[in-house]
């Protein structure tokens, strides 16, 4: 599959311009079950995994934080549109299942298995230096989670959003970050389901966009 890579369109307004030396990467729902071959595949996700992995490497190299935001479906604490599916026994990102794991290409060497109980309890599980996993109960990474104070405590002003399926959870992350006054960059070739209309809509919220390679270069320059 050939990906269409959008040219960079990074905000230059002083209030929304990315501060790369204060940036964090949010990877959204890039889990085995949502990649082609998983229990609930999202078309195009396998194709963007290499770009998401490259972004993660760039953030590690720059010593900037990475938060892998994930879903875990157990009980009734699930989005309403998914409840009938799960009530019917669909084995999607069940806690402790292989399908709930983060796509291996995104992880640092030696990363531990996910601790489902800790994550469901609101913990940020360390996966490596400056790198964590966290659970979100709904579409948005900031909804009913400790993500905002976690990022503020680390001096983060700018979030780069990548991962799985822009119309749902990455879009919600962009909106949640923007309404909390974070500067936002969409990794245009590292999100499945994204198109030019989505990028234009995000721009109206002050969120710029760029390919993963451009973001990586700007991070390197900030070090």
mmCIF file of C-alpha atoms in Angstrom:
data_model
loop_
_atom_site.group_PDB
_atom_site.id
_atom_site.type_symbol
_atom_site.label_atom_id
_atom_site.label_comp_id
_atom_site.label_asym_id
_atom_site.label_seq_id
_atom_site.Cartn_x
_atom_site.Cartn_y
_atom_site.Cartn_z
ATOM 1 C CA UNK A 1 0.000 0.000 0.000
ATOM 2 C CA UNK A 2 1.318 3.453 -0.949
ATOM 3 C CA UNK A 3 0.722 6.149 1.628
ATOM 4 C CA UNK A 4 -0.079 9.707 0.606
ATOM 5 C CA UNK A 5 2.192 11.905 2.710
ATOM 6 C CA UNK A 6 0.912 15.379 3.431
ATOM 7 C CA UNK A 7 3.430 18.244 3.262
ATOM 8 C CA UNK A 8 4.197 19.955 6.541
ATOM 9 C CA UNK A 9 1.859 22.715 7.683
ATOM 10 C CA UNK A 10 3.130 23.635 11.129
ATOM 11 C CA UNK A 11 1.528 26.535 12.936
ATOM 12 C CA UNK A 12 3.641 29.679 13.163
ATOM 13 C CA UNK A 13 1.368 31.655 15.465
ATOM 14 C CA UNK A 14 3.209 32.415 18.728
ATOM 15 C CA UNK A 15 0.421 30.804 20.765
ATOM 16 C CA UNK A 16 0.201 27.553 18.802
ATOM 17 C CA UNK A 17 3.730 27.122 17.384
ATOM 18 C CA UNK A 18 5.233 23.819 18.604
ATOM 19 C CA UNK A 19 7.907 24.015 21.288
ATOM 20 C CA UNK A 20 9.961 21.005 20.274
ATOM 21 C CA UNK A 21 12.157 21.062 23.362
ATOM 22 C CA UNK A 22 8.958 20.652 25.431
ATOM 23 C CA UNK A 23 7.213 18.087 23.226
ATOM 24 C CA UNK A 24 5.784 14.663 24.092
ATOM 25 C CA UNK A 25 4.578 11.916 21.761
ATOM 26 C CA UNK A 26 1.147 10.356 22.259
ATOM 27 C CA UNK A 27 0.634 7.092 20.397
ATOM 28 C CA UNK A 28 -3.051 6.232 20.345
ATOM 29 C CA UNK A 29 -4.519 2.703 20.377
ATOM 30 C CA UNK A 30 -1.759 1.154 18.266
ATOM 31 C CA UNK A 31 -2.500 -2.285 19.653
ATOM 32 C CA UNK A 32 -2.295 -5.750 18.134
ATOM 33 C CA UNK A 33 -6.078 -6.202 17.894
ATOM 34 C CA UNK A 34 -6.433 -2.994 15.860
ATOM 35 C CA UNK A 35 -3.686 -3.834 13.350
ATOM 36 C CA UNK A 36 -4.569 -5.913 10.317
ATOM 37 C CA UNK A 37 -4.644 -9.546 11.444
ATOM 38 C CA UNK A 38 -5.996 -8.641 14.889
ATOM 39 C CA UNK A 39 -9.453 -9.229 16.313
ATOM 40 C CA UNK A 40 -10.817 -5.819 15.250
ATOM 41 C CA UNK A 41 -8.506 -4.500 12.523
ATOM 42 C CA UNK A 42 -8.618 -0.863 11.467
ATOM 43 C CA UNK A 43 -7.754 -0.538 7.763
ATOM 44 C CA UNK A 44 -4.436 1.170 7.153
ATOM 45 C CA UNK A 45 -3.065 0.748 10.668
ATOM 46 C CA UNK A 46 -0.400 -1.792 9.707
ATOM 47 C CA UNK A 47 0.793 0.609 7.022
ATOM 48 C CA UNK A 48 1.420 3.452 9.508
ATOM 49 C CA UNK A 49 3.122 1.361 12.205
ATOM 50 C CA UNK A 50 6.624 1.952 10.719
ATOM 51 C CA UNK A 51 6.096 5.729 10.792
ATOM 52 C CA UNK A 52 4.808 5.602 14.380
ATOM 53 C CA UNK A 53 7.812 3.466 15.342
ATOM 54 C CA UNK A 54 10.158 5.950 13.669
ATOM 55 C CA UNK A 55 8.572 8.785 15.641
ATOM 56 C CA UNK A 56 9.030 6.859 18.870
ATOM 57 C CA UNK A 57 12.714 6.363 18.039
ATOM 58 C CA UNK A 58 13.076 10.078 17.329
ATOM 59 C CA UNK A 59 11.520 11.005 20.665
ATOM 60 C CA UNK A 60 13.750 8.510 22.491
ATOM 61 C CA UNK A 61 16.781 9.954 20.758
ATOM 62 C CA UNK A 62 15.767 13.459 21.780
ATOM 63 C CA UNK A 63 15.091 12.393 25.374
ATOM 64 C CA UNK A 64 11.466 13.513 25.127
ATOM 65 C CA UNK A 65 8.516 11.743 26.819
ATOM 66 C CA UNK A 66 6.407 9.110 25.073
ATOM 67 C CA UNK A 67 2.987 8.011 26.312
ATOM 68 C CA UNK A 68 1.356 5.000 24.665
ATOM 69 C CA UNK A 69 -2.383 5.491 25.205
ATOM 70 C CA UNK A 70 -4.355 2.235 25.045
ATOM 71 C CA UNK A 71 -7.826 0.733 25.330
ATOM 72 C CA UNK A 72 -8.717 -2.193 27.597
ATOM 73 C CA UNK A 73 -12.278 -3.481 27.422
ATOM 74 C CA UNK A 74 -13.637 -5.104 30.570
ATOM 75 C CA UNK A 75 -17.063 -4.898 32.162
ATOM 76 C CA UNK A 76 -19.362 -1.992 31.413
ATOM 77 C CA UNK A 77 -16.825 0.839 31.442
ATOM 78 C CA UNK A 78 -16.848 0.970 27.642
ATOM 79 C CA UNK A 79 -18.060 3.446 25.021
ATOM 80 C CA UNK A 80 -21.777 2.943 24.345
ATOM 81 C CA UNK A 81 -21.297 2.146 20.622
ATOM 82 C CA UNK A 82 -19.015 -0.775 21.561
ATOM 83 C CA UNK A 83 -21.124 -2.377 24.296
ATOM 84 C CA UNK A 84 -23.312 -4.573 22.105
ATOM 85 C CA UNK A 85 -20.230 -5.862 20.310
ATOM 86 C CA UNK A 86 -18.500 -6.724 23.565
ATOM 87 C CA UNK A 87 -21.644 -8.109 25.183
ATOM 88 C CA UNK A 88 -21.721 -10.536 22.262
ATOM 89 C CA UNK A 89 -18.319 -11.852 23.313
ATOM 90 C CA UNK A 90 -16.052 -10.069 20.832
ATOM 91 C CA UNK A 91 -12.480 -10.666 22.075
ATOM 92 C CA UNK A 92 -11.195 -7.136 21.556
ATOM 93 C CA UNK A 93 -8.328 -5.723 23.669
ATOM 94 C CA UNK A 94 -9.326 -7.824 26.650
ATOM 95 C CA UNK A 95 -7.051 -7.181 29.644
ATOM 96 C CA UNK A 96 -4.120 -9.594 29.609
ATOM 97 C CA UNK A 97 -4.810 -10.859 26.080
ATOM 98 C CA UNK A 98 -2.146 -10.843 23.349
ATOM 99 C CA UNK A 99 -4.384 -8.558 21.288
ATOM 100 C CA UNK A 100 -4.335 -5.852 23.951
ATOM 101 C CA UNK A 101 -0.541 -5.513 23.666
ATOM 102 C CA UNK A 102 1.012 -2.462 22.059
ATOM 103 C CA UNK A 103 2.307 -3.211 18.545
ATOM 104 C CA UNK A 104 5.806 -4.563 19.221
ATOM 105 C CA UNK A 105 7.540 -2.243 16.741
ATOM 106 C CA UNK A 106 6.602 0.754 18.900
ATOM 107 C CA UNK A 107 8.194 -0.506 22.105
ATOM 108 C CA UNK A 108 11.658 0.138 23.498
ATOM 109 C CA UNK A 109 14.015 -2.811 24.018
ATOM 110 C CA UNK A 110 13.181 -4.766 27.151
ATOM 111 C CA UNK A 111 9.732 -3.265 27.609
ATOM 112 C CA UNK A 112 7.655 -5.279 30.098
ATOM 113 C CA UNK A 113 4.261 -6.782 29.374
ATOM 114 C CA UNK A 114 1.336 -4.502 30.117
ATOM 115 C CA UNK A 115 0.109 -4.609 33.708
ATOM 116 C CA UNK A 116 -3.626 -4.506 33.045
ATOM 117 C CA UNK A 117 -4.684 -4.126 36.672
ATOM 118 C CA UNK A 118 -2.339 -1.216 37.288
ATOM 119 C CA UNK A 119 -3.373 0.483 34.056
ATOM 120 C CA UNK A 120 -7.088 0.060 34.757
ATOM 121 C CA UNK A 121 -6.421 1.619 38.146
ATOM 122 C CA UNK A 122 -5.063 4.759 36.497
ATOM 123 C CA UNK A 123 -1.332 4.063 36.740
ATOM 124 C CA UNK A 124 1.185 5.198 34.152
ATOM 125 C CA UNK A 125 3.205 2.019 33.619
ATOM 126 C CA UNK A 126 6.898 2.574 32.804
ATOM 127 C CA UNK A 127 8.009 0.824 29.625
ATOM 128 C CA UNK A 128 11.469 2.339 29.381
ATOM 129 C CA UNK A 129 13.304 5.582 30.213
ATOM 130 C CA UNK A 130 10.880 8.444 29.661
ATOM 131 C CA UNK A 131 8.233 6.112 28.232
ATOM 132 C CA UNK A 132 4.924 4.916 29.667
ATOM 133 C CA UNK A 133 1.649 3.191 28.873
ATOM 134 C CA UNK A 134 -1.702 4.489 30.121
ATOM 135 C CA UNK A 135 -5.332 3.391 29.792
ATOM 136 C CA UNK A 136 -8.203 5.584 28.719
ATOM 137 C CA UNK A 137 -11.832 4.578 29.259
ATOM 138 C CA UNK A 138 -13.313 6.501 26.317
ATOM 139 C CA UNK A 139 -12.262 8.017 22.990
ATOM 140 C CA UNK A 140 -10.286 10.920 24.424
ATOM 141 C CA UNK A 141 -6.864 10.439 26.023
ATOM 142 C CA UNK A 142 -7.583 13.252 28.521
ATOM 143 C CA UNK A 143 -11.081 12.124 29.543
ATOM 144 C CA UNK A 144 -11.112 10.709 33.109
ATOM 145 C CA UNK A 145 -7.351 10.202 33.051
ATOM 146 C CA UNK A 146 -4.371 11.826 34.709
ATOM 147 C CA UNK A 147 -2.696 12.668 31.409
ATOM 148 C CA UNK A 148 -2.823 16.453 31.724
ATOM 149 C CA UNK A 149 -1.084 16.695 35.123
ATOM 150 C CA UNK A 150 1.309 13.901 34.095
ATOM 151 C CA UNK A 151 2.457 15.965 31.098
ATOM 152 C CA UNK A 152 2.485 19.273 33.002
ATOM 153 C CA UNK A 153 4.685 17.741 35.708
ATOM 154 C CA UNK A 154 7.219 16.950 32.968
ATOM 155 C CA UNK A 155 7.196 20.438 31.502
ATOM 156 C CA UNK A 156 5.361 19.408 28.342
ATOM 157 C CA UNK A 157 3.696 22.176 26.330
ATOM 158 C CA UNK A 158 3.404 20.409 22.956
ATOM 159 C CA UNK A 159 1.919 17.045 22.027
ATOM 160 C CA UNK A 160 2.466 15.096 18.828
ATOM 161 C CA UNK A 161 -0.428 12.744 18.072
ATOM 162 C CA UNK A 162 0.060 9.482 16.164
ATOM 163 C CA UNK A 163 -1.526 6.033 16.015
ATOM 164 C CA UNK A 164 -4.841 4.448 15.209
ATOM 165 C CA UNK A 165 -7.816 5.742 13.633
ATOM 166 C CA UNK A 166 -8.057 9.482 13.285
ATOM 167 C CA UNK A 167 -11.854 9.824 13.038
ATOM 168 C CA UNK A 168 -12.223 8.408 16.567
ATOM 169 C CA UNK A 169 -9.538 8.458 19.245
ATOM 170 C CA UNK A 170 -6.719 10.565 17.710
ATOM 171 C CA UNK A 171 -9.267 13.261 16.814
ATOM 172 C CA UNK A 172 -10.506 13.215 20.417
ATOM 173 C CA UNK A 173 -6.906 13.491 21.649
ATOM 174 C CA UNK A 174 -6.305 16.515 19.416
ATOM 175 C CA UNK A 175 -9.446 18.220 20.720
ATOM 176 C CA UNK A 176 -8.684 17.311 24.331
ATOM 177 C CA UNK A 177 -5.141 18.626 24.082
ATOM 178 C CA UNK A 178 -6.230 21.827 22.360
ATOM 179 C CA UNK A 179 -8.928 22.641 24.915
ATOM 180 C CA UNK A 180 -6.313 22.211 27.655
ATOM 181 C CA UNK A 181 -4.001 24.694 25.933
ATOM 182 C CA UNK A 182 -1.401 22.247 24.722
ATOM 183 C CA UNK A 183 0.202 23.004 21.368
ATOM 184 C CA UNK A 184 -0.663 20.155 18.983
ATOM 185 C CA UNK A 185 0.969 18.532 15.967
ATOM 186 C CA UNK A 186 -0.679 15.735 13.986
ATOM 187 C CA UNK A 187 1.788 13.216 12.539
ATOM 188 C CA UNK A 188 0.119 13.118 9.147
ATOM 189 C CA UNK A 189 1.631 9.881 7.816
ATOM 190 C CA UNK A 190 1.609 8.101 11.198
ATOM 191 C CA UNK A 191 -2.153 7.952 11.828
ATOM 192 C CA UNK A 192 -4.510 5.524 10.155
ATOM 193 C CA UNK A 193 -7.765 6.893 8.762
ATOM 194 C CA UNK A 194 -6.523 10.448 8.318
ATOM 195 C CA UNK A 195 -7.218 12.532 5.214
ATOM 196 C CA UNK A 196 -6.825 16.119 4.079
ATOM 197 C CA UNK A 197 -10.194 17.155 5.461
ATOM 198 C CA UNK A 198 -9.220 15.919 8.925
ATOM 199 C CA UNK A 199 -5.965 17.868 8.799
ATOM 200 C CA UNK A 200 -7.828 21.014 7.749
ATOM 201 C CA UNK A 201 -10.289 20.571 10.618
ATOM 202 C CA UNK A 202 -7.429 20.098 13.076
ATOM 203 C CA UNK A 203 -5.764 23.238 11.738
ATOM 204 C CA UNK A 204 -8.855 25.222 12.707
ATOM 205 C CA UNK A 205 -8.109 24.202 16.295
ATOM 206 C CA UNK A 206 -4.540 25.439 15.907
ATOM 207 C CA UNK A 207 -3.077 21.966 15.353
ATOM 208 C CA UNK A 208 -0.385 21.807 12.697
ATOM 209 C CA UNK A 209 0.670 18.675 10.863
ATOM 210 C CA UNK A 210 3.821 17.184 9.404
ATOM 211 C CA UNK A 211 5.194 13.811 8.291
ATOM 212 C CA UNK A 212 7.039 11.764 10.886
ATOM 213 C CA UNK A 213 10.398 12.433 9.213
ATOM 214 C CA UNK A 214 9.943 16.203 9.480
ATOM 215 C CA UNK A 215 8.902 15.954 13.120
ATOM 216 C CA UNK A 216 11.959 13.799 13.831
ATOM 217 C CA UNK A 217 14.260 16.346 12.188
ATOM 218 C CA UNK A 218 12.766 19.227 14.175
ATOM 219 C CA UNK A 219 13.165 17.258 17.387
ATOM 220 C CA UNK A 220 16.814 16.618 16.580
ATOM 221 C CA UNK A 221 17.403 20.319 16.008
ATOM 222 C CA UNK A 222 15.884 21.101 19.414
ATOM 223 C CA UNK A 223 18.323 18.889 21.321
#
